[in-house]
Short mmCIF file of C-alpha atoms and ligand atoms in Angstrom, two decimals:
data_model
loop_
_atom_site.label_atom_id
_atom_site.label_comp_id
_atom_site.label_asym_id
_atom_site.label_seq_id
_atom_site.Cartn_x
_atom_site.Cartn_y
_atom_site.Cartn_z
CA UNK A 25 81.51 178.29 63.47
CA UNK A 26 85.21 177.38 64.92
CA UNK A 27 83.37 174.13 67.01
CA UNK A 28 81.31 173.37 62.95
CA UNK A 29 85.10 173.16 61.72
CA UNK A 30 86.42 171.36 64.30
CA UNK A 31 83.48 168.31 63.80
CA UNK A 32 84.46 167.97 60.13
CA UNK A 33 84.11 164.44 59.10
CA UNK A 34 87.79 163.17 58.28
CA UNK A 35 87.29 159.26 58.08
CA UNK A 36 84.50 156.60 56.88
CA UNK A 37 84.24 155.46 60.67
CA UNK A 38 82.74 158.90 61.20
CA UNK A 39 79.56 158.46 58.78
CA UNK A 40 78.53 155.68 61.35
CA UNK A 41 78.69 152.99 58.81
CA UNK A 42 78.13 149.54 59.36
CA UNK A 43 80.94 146.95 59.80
CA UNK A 44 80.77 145.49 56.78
CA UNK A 45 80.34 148.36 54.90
CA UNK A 46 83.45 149.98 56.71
CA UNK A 47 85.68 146.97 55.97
CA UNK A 48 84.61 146.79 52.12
CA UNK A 49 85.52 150.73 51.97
CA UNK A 50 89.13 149.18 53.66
CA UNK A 51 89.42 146.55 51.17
CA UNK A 52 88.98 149.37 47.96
CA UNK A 53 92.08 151.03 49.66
CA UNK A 54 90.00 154.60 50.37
CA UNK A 55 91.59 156.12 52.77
CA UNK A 56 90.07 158.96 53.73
CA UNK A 57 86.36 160.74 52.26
CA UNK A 58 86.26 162.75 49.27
CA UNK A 59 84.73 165.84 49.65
CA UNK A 60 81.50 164.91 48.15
CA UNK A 61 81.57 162.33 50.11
CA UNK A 62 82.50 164.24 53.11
CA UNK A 63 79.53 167.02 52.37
CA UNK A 64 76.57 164.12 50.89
CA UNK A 65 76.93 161.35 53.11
CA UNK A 66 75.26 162.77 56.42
CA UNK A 67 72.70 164.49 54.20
CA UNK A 68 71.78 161.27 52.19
CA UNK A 69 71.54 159.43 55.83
CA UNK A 70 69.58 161.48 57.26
CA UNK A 71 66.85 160.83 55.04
CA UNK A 72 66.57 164.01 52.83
CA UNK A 73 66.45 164.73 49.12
CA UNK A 74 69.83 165.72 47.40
CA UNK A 75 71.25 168.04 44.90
CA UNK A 76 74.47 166.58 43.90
CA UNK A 77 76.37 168.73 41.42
CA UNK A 78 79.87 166.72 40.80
CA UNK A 79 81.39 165.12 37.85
CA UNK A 80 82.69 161.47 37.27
CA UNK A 81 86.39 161.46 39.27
CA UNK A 82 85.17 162.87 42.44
CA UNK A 83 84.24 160.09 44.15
CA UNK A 84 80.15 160.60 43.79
CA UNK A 85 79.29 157.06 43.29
CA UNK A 86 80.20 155.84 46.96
CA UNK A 87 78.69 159.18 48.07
CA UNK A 88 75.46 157.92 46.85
CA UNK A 89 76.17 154.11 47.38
CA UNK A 90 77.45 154.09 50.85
CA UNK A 91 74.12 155.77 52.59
CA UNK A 92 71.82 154.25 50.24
CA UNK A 93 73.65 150.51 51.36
CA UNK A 94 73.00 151.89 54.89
CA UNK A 95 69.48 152.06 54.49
CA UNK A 96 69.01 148.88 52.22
CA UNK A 97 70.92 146.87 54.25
CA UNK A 98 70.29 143.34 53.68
CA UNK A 99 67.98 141.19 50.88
CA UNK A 100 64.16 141.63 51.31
CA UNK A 101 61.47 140.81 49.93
CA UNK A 102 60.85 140.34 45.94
CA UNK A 103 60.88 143.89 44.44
CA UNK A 104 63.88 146.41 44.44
CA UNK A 105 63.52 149.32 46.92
CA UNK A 106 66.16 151.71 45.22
CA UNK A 107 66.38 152.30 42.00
CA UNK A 108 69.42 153.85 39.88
CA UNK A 109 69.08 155.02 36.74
CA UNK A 110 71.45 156.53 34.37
CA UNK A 111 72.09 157.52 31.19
CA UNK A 112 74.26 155.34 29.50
CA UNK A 113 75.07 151.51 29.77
CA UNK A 114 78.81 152.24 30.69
CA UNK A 115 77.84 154.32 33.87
CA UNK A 116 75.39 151.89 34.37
CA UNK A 117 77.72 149.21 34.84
CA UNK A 118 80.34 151.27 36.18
CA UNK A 119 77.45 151.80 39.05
CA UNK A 120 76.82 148.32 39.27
CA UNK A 121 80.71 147.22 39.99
CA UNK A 122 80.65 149.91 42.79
CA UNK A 123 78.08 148.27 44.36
CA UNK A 124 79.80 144.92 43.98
CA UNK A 125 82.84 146.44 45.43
CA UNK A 126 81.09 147.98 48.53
CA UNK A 127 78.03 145.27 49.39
CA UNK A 128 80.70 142.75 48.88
CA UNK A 129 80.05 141.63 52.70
CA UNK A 130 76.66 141.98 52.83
CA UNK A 131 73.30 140.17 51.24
CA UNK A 132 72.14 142.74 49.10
CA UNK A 133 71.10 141.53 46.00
CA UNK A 134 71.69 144.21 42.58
CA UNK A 135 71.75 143.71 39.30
CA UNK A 136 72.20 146.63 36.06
CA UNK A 137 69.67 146.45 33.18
CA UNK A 138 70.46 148.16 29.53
CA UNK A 139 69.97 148.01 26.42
CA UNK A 140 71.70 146.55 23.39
CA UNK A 141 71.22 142.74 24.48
CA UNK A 142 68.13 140.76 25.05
CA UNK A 143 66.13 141.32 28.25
CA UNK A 144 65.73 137.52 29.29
CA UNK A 145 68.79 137.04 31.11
CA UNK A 146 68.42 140.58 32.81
CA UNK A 147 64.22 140.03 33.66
CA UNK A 148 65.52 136.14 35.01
CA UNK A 149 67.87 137.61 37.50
CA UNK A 150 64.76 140.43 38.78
CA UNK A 151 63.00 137.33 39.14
CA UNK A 152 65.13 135.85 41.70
CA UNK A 153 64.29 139.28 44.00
CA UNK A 154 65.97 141.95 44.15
CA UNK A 155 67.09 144.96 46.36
CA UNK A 156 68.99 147.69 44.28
CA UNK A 157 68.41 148.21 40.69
CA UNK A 158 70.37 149.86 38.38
CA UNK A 159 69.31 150.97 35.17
CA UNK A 160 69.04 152.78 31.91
CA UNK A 161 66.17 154.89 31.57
CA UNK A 162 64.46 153.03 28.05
CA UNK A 163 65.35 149.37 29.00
CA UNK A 164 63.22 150.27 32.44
CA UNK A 165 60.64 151.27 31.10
CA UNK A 166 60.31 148.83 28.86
CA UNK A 167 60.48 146.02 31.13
CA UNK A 168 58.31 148.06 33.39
CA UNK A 169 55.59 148.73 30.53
CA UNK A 170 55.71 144.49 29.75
CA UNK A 171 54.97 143.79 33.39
CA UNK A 172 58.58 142.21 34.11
CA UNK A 173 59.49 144.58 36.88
CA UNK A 174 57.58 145.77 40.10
CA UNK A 175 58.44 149.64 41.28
CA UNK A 176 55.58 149.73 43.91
CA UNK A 177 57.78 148.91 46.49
CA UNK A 178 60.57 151.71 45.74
CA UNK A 179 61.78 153.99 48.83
CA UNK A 180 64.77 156.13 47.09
CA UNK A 181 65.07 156.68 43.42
CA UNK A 182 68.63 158.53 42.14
CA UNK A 183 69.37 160.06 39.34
CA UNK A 184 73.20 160.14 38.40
CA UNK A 185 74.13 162.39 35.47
CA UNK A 186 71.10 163.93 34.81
CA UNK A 187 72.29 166.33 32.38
CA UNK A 188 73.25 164.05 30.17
CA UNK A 189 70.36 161.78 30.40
CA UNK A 190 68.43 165.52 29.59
CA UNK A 191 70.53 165.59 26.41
CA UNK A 192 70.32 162.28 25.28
CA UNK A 193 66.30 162.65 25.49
CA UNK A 194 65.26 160.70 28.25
CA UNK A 195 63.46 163.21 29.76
CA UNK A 196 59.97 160.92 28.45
CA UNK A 197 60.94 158.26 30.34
CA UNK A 198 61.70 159.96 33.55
CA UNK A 199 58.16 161.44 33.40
CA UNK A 200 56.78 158.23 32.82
CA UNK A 201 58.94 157.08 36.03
CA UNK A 202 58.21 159.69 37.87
CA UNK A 203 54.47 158.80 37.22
CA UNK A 204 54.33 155.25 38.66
CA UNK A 205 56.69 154.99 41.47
CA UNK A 206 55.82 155.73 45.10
CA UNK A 207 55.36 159.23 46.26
CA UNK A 208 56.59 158.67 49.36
CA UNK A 209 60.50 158.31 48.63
CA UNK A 210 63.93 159.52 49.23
CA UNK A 211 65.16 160.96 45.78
CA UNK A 212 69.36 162.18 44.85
CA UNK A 213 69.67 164.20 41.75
CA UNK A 214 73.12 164.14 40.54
CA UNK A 215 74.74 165.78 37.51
CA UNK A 216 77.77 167.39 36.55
CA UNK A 217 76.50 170.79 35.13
CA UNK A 218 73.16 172.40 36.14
CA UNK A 219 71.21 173.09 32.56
CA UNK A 220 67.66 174.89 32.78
CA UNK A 221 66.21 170.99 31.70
CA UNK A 222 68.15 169.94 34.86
CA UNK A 223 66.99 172.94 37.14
CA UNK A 224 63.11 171.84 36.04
CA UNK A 225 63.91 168.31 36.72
CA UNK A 226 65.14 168.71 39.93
CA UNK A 227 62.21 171.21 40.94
CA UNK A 228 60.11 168.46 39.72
CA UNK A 229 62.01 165.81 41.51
CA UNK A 230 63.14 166.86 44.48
CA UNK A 231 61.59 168.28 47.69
CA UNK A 232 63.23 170.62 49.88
CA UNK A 233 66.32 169.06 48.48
CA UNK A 234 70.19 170.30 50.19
CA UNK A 235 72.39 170.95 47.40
CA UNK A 236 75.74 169.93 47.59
CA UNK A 237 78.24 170.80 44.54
CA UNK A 238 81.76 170.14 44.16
CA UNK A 239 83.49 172.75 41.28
CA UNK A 240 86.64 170.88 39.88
CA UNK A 241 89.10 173.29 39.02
CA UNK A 242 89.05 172.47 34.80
CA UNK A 243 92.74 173.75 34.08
CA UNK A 244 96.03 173.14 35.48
CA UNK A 245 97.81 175.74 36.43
CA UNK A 246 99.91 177.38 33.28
CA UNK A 247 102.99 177.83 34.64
CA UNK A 248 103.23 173.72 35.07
CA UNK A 249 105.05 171.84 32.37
CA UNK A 250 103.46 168.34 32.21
CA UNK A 251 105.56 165.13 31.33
CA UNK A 252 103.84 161.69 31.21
CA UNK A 253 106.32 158.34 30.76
CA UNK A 254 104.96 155.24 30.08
CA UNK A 255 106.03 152.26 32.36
CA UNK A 256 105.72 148.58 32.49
CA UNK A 257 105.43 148.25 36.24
CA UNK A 258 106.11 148.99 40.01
CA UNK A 259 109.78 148.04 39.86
CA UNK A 260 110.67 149.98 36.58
CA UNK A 261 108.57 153.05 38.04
CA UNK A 262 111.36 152.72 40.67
CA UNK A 263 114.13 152.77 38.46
CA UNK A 264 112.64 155.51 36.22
CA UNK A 265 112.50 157.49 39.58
CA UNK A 266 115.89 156.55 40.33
CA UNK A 267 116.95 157.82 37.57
CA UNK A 268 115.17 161.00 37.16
CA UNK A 269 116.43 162.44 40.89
CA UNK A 270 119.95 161.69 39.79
CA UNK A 271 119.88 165.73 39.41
CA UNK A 272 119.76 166.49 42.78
CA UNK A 273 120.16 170.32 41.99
CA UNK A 274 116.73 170.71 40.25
CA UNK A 275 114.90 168.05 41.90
CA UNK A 276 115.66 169.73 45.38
CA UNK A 277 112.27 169.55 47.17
CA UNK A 278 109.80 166.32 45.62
CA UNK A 279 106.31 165.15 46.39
CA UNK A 280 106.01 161.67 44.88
CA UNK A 281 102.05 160.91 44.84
CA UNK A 282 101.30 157.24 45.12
CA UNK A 283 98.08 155.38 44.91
CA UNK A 284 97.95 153.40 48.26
CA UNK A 285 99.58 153.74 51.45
CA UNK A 286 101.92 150.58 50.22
CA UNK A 287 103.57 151.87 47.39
CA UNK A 288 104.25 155.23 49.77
CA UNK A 289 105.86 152.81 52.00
CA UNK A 290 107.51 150.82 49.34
CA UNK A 291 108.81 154.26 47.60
CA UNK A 292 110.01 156.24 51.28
CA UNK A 293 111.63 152.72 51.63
CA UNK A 294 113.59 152.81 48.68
CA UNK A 295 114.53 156.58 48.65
CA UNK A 296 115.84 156.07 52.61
CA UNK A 297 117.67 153.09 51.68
CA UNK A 298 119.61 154.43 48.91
CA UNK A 299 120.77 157.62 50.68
CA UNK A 300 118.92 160.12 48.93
CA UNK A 301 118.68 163.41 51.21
CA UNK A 302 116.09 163.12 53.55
CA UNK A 303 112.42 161.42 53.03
CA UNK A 304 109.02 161.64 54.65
CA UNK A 305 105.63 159.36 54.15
CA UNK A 306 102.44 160.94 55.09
CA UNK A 307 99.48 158.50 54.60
CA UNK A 308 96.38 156.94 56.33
CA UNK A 309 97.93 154.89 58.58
CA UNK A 310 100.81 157.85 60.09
CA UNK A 311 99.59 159.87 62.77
CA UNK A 312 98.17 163.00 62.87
CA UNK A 313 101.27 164.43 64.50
CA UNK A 314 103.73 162.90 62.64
CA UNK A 315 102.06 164.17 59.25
CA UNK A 316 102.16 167.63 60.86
CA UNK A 317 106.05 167.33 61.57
CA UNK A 318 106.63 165.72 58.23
CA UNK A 319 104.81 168.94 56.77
CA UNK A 320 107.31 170.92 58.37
CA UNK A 321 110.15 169.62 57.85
CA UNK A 322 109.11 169.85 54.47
CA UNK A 323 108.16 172.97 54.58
CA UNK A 324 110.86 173.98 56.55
CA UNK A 325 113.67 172.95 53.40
CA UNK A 326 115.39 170.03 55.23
CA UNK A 327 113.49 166.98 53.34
CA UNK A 328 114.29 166.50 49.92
CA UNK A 329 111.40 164.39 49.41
CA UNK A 330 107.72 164.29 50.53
CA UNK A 331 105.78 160.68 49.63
CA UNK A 332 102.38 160.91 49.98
CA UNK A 333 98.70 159.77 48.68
CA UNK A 334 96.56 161.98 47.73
CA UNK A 335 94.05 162.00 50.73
CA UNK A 336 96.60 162.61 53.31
CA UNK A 337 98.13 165.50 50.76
CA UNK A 338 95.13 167.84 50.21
CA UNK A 339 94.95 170.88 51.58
CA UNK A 340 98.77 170.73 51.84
CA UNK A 341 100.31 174.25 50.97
CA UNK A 342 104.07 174.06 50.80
CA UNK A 343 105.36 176.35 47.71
CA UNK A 344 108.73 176.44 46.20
CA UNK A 345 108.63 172.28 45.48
CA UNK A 346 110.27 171.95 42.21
CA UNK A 347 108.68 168.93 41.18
CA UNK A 348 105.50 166.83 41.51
CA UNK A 349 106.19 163.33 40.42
CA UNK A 350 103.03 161.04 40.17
CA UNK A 351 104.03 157.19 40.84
CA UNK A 352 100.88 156.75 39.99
CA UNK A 353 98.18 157.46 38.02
CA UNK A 354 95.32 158.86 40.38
CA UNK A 355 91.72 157.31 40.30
CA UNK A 356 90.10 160.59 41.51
CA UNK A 357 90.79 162.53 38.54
CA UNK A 358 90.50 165.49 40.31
CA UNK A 359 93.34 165.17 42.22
CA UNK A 360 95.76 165.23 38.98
CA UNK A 361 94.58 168.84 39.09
CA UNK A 362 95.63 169.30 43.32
CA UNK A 363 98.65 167.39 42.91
CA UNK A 364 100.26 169.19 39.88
CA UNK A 365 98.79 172.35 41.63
CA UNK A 366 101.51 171.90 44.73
CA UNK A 367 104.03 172.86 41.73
CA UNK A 368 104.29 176.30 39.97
CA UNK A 369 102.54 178.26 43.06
CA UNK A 370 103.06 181.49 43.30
CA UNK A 371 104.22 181.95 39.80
CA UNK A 372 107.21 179.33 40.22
CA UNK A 373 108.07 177.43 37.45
CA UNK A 374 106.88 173.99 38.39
CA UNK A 375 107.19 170.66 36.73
CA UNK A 376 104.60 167.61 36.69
CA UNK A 377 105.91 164.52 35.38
CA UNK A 378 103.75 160.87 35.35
CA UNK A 379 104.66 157.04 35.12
CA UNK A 380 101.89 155.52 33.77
CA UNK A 381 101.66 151.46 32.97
CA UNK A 382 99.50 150.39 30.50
CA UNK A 383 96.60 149.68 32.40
CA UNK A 384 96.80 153.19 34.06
CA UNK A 385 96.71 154.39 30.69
CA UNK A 386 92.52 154.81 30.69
CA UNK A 387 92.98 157.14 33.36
CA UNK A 388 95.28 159.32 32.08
CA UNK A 389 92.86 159.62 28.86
CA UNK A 390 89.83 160.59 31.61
CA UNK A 391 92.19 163.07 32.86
CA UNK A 392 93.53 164.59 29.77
CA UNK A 393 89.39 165.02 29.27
CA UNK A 394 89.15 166.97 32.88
CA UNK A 395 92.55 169.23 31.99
CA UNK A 396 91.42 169.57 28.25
CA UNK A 397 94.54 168.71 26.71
CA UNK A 398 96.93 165.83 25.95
CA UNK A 399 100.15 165.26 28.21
CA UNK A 400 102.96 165.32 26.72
CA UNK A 401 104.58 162.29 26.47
CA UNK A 402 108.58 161.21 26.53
CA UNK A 403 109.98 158.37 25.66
CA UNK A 404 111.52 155.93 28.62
CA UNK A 405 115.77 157.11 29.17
CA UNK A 406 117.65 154.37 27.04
CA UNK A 407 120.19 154.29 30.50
CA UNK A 408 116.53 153.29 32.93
CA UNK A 409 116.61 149.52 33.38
CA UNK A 410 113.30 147.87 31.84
CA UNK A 411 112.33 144.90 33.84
CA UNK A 412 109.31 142.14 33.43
CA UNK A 413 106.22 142.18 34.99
CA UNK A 414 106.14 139.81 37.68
CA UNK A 415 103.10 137.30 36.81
CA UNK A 416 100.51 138.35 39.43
CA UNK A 417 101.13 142.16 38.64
CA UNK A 418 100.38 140.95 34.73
CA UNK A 419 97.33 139.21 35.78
CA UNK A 420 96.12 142.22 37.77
CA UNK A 421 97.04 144.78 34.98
CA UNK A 422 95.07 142.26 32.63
CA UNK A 423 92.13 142.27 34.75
CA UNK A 424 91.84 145.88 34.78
CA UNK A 425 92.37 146.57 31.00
CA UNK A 426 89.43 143.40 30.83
CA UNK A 427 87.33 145.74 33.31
CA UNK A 428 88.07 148.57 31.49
CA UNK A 429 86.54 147.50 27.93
CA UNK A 430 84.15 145.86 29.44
CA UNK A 431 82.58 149.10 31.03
CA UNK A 432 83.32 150.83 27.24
CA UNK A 433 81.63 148.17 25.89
CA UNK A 434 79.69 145.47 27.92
CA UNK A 435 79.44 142.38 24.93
CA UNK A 436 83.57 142.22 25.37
CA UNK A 437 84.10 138.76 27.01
CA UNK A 438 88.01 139.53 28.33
CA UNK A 439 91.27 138.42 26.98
CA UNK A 440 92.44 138.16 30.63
CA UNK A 441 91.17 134.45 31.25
CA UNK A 442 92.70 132.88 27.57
CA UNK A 443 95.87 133.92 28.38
CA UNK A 444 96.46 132.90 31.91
CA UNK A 445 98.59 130.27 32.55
CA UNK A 446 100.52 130.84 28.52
CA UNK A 447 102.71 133.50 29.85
CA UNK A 448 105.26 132.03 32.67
CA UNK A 449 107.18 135.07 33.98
CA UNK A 450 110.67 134.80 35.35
CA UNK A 451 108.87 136.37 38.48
CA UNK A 452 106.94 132.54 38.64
CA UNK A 453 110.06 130.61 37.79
CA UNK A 454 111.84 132.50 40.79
CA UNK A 455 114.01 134.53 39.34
CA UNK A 456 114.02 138.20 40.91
CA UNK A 457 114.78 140.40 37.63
CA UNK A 458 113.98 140.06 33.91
CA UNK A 459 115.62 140.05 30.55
CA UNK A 460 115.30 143.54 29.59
CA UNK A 461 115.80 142.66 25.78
CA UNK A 462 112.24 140.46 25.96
CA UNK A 463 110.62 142.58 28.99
CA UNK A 464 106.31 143.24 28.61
CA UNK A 465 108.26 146.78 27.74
CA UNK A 466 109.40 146.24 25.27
CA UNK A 467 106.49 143.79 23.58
CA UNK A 468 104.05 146.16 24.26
CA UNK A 469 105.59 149.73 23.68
CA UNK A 470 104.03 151.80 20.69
CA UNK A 471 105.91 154.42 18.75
CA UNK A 472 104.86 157.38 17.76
CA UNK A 473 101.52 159.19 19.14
CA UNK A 474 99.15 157.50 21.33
CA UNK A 475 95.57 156.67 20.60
CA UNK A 476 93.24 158.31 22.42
P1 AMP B 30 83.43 158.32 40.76
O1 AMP B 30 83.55 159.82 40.80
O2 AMP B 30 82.33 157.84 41.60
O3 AMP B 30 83.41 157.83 39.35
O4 AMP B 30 84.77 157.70 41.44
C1 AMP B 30 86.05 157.80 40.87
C2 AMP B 30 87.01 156.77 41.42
O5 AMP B 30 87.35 157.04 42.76
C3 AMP B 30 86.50 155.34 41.42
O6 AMP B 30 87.52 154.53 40.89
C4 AMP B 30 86.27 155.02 42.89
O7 AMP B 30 86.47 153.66 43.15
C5 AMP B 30 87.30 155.87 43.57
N1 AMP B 30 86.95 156.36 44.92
C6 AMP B 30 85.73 156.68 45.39
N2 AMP B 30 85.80 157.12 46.66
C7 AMP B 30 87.10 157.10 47.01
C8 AMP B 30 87.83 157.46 48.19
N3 AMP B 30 87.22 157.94 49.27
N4 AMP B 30 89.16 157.32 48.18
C9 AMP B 30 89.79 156.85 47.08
N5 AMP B 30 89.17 156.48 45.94
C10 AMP B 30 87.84 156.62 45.88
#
């Protein structure tokens, strides 16, 4: 058992992925496998049938993608040989920008069919061939039952969120699937809860599948108070955090969560600079050693702060840290949950408290969903200086509002592209710091409660 737990899978390069697979999984910034990932991937290689049970936020999407791109591998033929399907068009597209993301350096050719627009456009591009389809279940079958769309050809089928597909009465449709495709197939079964419907689907479905099921923990822990500030951008986050360990009494022992292994650079950076009581990084790119000393020390009392993402902090027990401070807003919602949990263990009183810009904003609403309640927000210290968004962090924060709305709501064409060019920062005049009094801040905070 000790020699199983030694062989663990810790990185992508362990999966034996392919090159370009490896660097698109670089380019997305993910460090390190989740742990569905960690558990489906070798399954899902090695050719068998899976039982996924794991919500949206864990990092299930690449754990089906990356193996089924793997097997795929480059453009073939005319008809598609895996098929997606799920429930609604917002996962479907969601789906469908994953696979953009990680098939970005290969040939594969994908496209998502749903419903609520016209099927030309969507029955032009199956036309052209196609390798990976991902769909909705009606829109398939209907372009299926008017002869636009081949499945003879089909070697793994996957089902994501079946249990909502269950309630939202596809389960016709899936029969009817079921019916015409290829026995002889790979097929993934993924939902979040397991319903009796979903139990009888997947007997149906599956053969001899492997289950693997990742339980999120669905409640912080009580003893945590929560805070949530909203900020502009990376170099007001700075000065909010500036301002916040001014009190170096009850902020004695920190772990600042950041998003990518450059903002835990650029935040150690700034602490080390400015004198603050002693800092450590742990991410992807420190050692193993080092992140073991770094523990520690941590552990041991004599660093004030800890930065770290979230990959190189789970499984991390230190108690006694006063406060958790998210720089940002994490993308697996899951680990809002393991990060606040490293405060308030062992019935400490333990304090939470995240900057979130306004693009960060729609995952703090997914997470308030997980933790089943609404963070508390506080409004920005009058004394924290409010600067302007330099132009290309603008841009980028546009884009991902634009990608955002589009997934709520595919017809939205994007505000992002009008407005380019309007807006000249002082960032793109070259000046370093903006007027406070007309800062994005300031335009764009809301008072009172926020929509949710
Ligand atoms: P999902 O549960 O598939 O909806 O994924 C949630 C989010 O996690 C998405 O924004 C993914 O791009 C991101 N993600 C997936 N795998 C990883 C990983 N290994 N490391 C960091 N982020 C990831």
């Amino acid at each position: 058992m000790a020699e199983e737990a030694e062989k663990e899978v810790t990185t992508f390069e362990d999966f034996k992925l392919n090159k370009q697979l490896l660097n698109a999984i670089n380019d997305a910034g993910y460090e390190k496998p989740t742990p569905i990932q960690q558990q489906a991937i070798p399954i899902i290689s090695g050719g068998h049938d899976v039982l996924g049970i794991a919500q949206t936020g864990t990092g299930k999407t690449a754990a089906f993608l990356l193996p089924l791109l793997m097997k795929v591998k480059y453009a073939q033929g005319q008809n598609p040989r895996a098929l997606i399907v799920a429930p609604t068009r917002e996962l479907v597209m969601q789906i469908e920008e994953n696979i953009t993301l990680l098939a970005k350096y290969t040939d594969i050719r994908h496209t998502a069919i749903y419903g609520g627009l016209g099927p030309k456009t969507q029955i032009e591009t199956i036309n052209k061939g196609i390798d990976i389809l991902v769909a909705t279940p009606k829109r398939l079958m209907e372009l299926y039952l008017k002869g636009d769309l081949i499945l003879k050809e089909l070697k793994t089928l996957i089902l994501d969120e079946a249990d909502k597909m269950m309630d939202m009465g596809f389960m016709p449709q899936i029969r009817q699937l079921l019916e015409v495709i290829p026995r002889k197939r790979q097929n993934l079964l993924f939902s979040a809860t397991m319903p009796d419907k979903v139990v009888q689907l997947s007997e149906e479905f599956l053969e001899f599948p492997t289950r693997v099921e990742i339980t999120p923990q669905a409640t912080p822990v009580e003893t945590v108070t929560q805070t949530l500030y909203r900020v502009p951008n990376l170099r007001t986050k700075i000065e909010l955090l500036e301002h916040i360990i001014q009190d170096e009494e009850t902020f004695n022992r920190v772990i600042i969560f950041t998003r990518s292994k450059k903002n835990a650079e650029s935040v150690s950076k700034f602490l080390e600079h400015r004198n603050y009581g002693e800092v450590r990084a742990i991410h992807g790119n420190k050692g193993q050693n080092t992140r073991i000393n770094s523990m520690e020390a941590f552990k041991g009392g004599d660093v004030r702060f800890l930065v770290a993402t979230d990959v190189a902090a789970r499984g991390i027990d230190v108690t006694m840290v006063s406060h958790v401070i998210n720089f940002d807003v994490p993308l697996i919602y899951e680990d809002y949950v393991h990060r606040i949990g490293r405060t308030g263990r062992a019935e400490q009183e333990g304090a939470a408290i995240t900057f979130a810009t306004d693009a960060e904003m729609y995952h703090v609403n997914k997470i308030e969903k997980i933790i089943r309640m609404q963070i508390p927000e506080v409004p920005m210290p009058a004394e924290v200086k409010v600067f302007e968004t330099p132009f290309e962090e603008q841009q980028e924060m546009a884009m991902d509002i634009d990608r955002q709305k589009r997934r709520e709501n595919p017809d939205f064409k994007g505000a992002f592209h009008e407005k380019k060019g309007r807006h000249k920062s002082n960032f793109e005049k070259g000046k370093k710091k903006g007027d406070p009094k007309n800062s994005f801040w300031q335009k764009t905070k809301k008072k009172g409660s926020r929509k949710k």
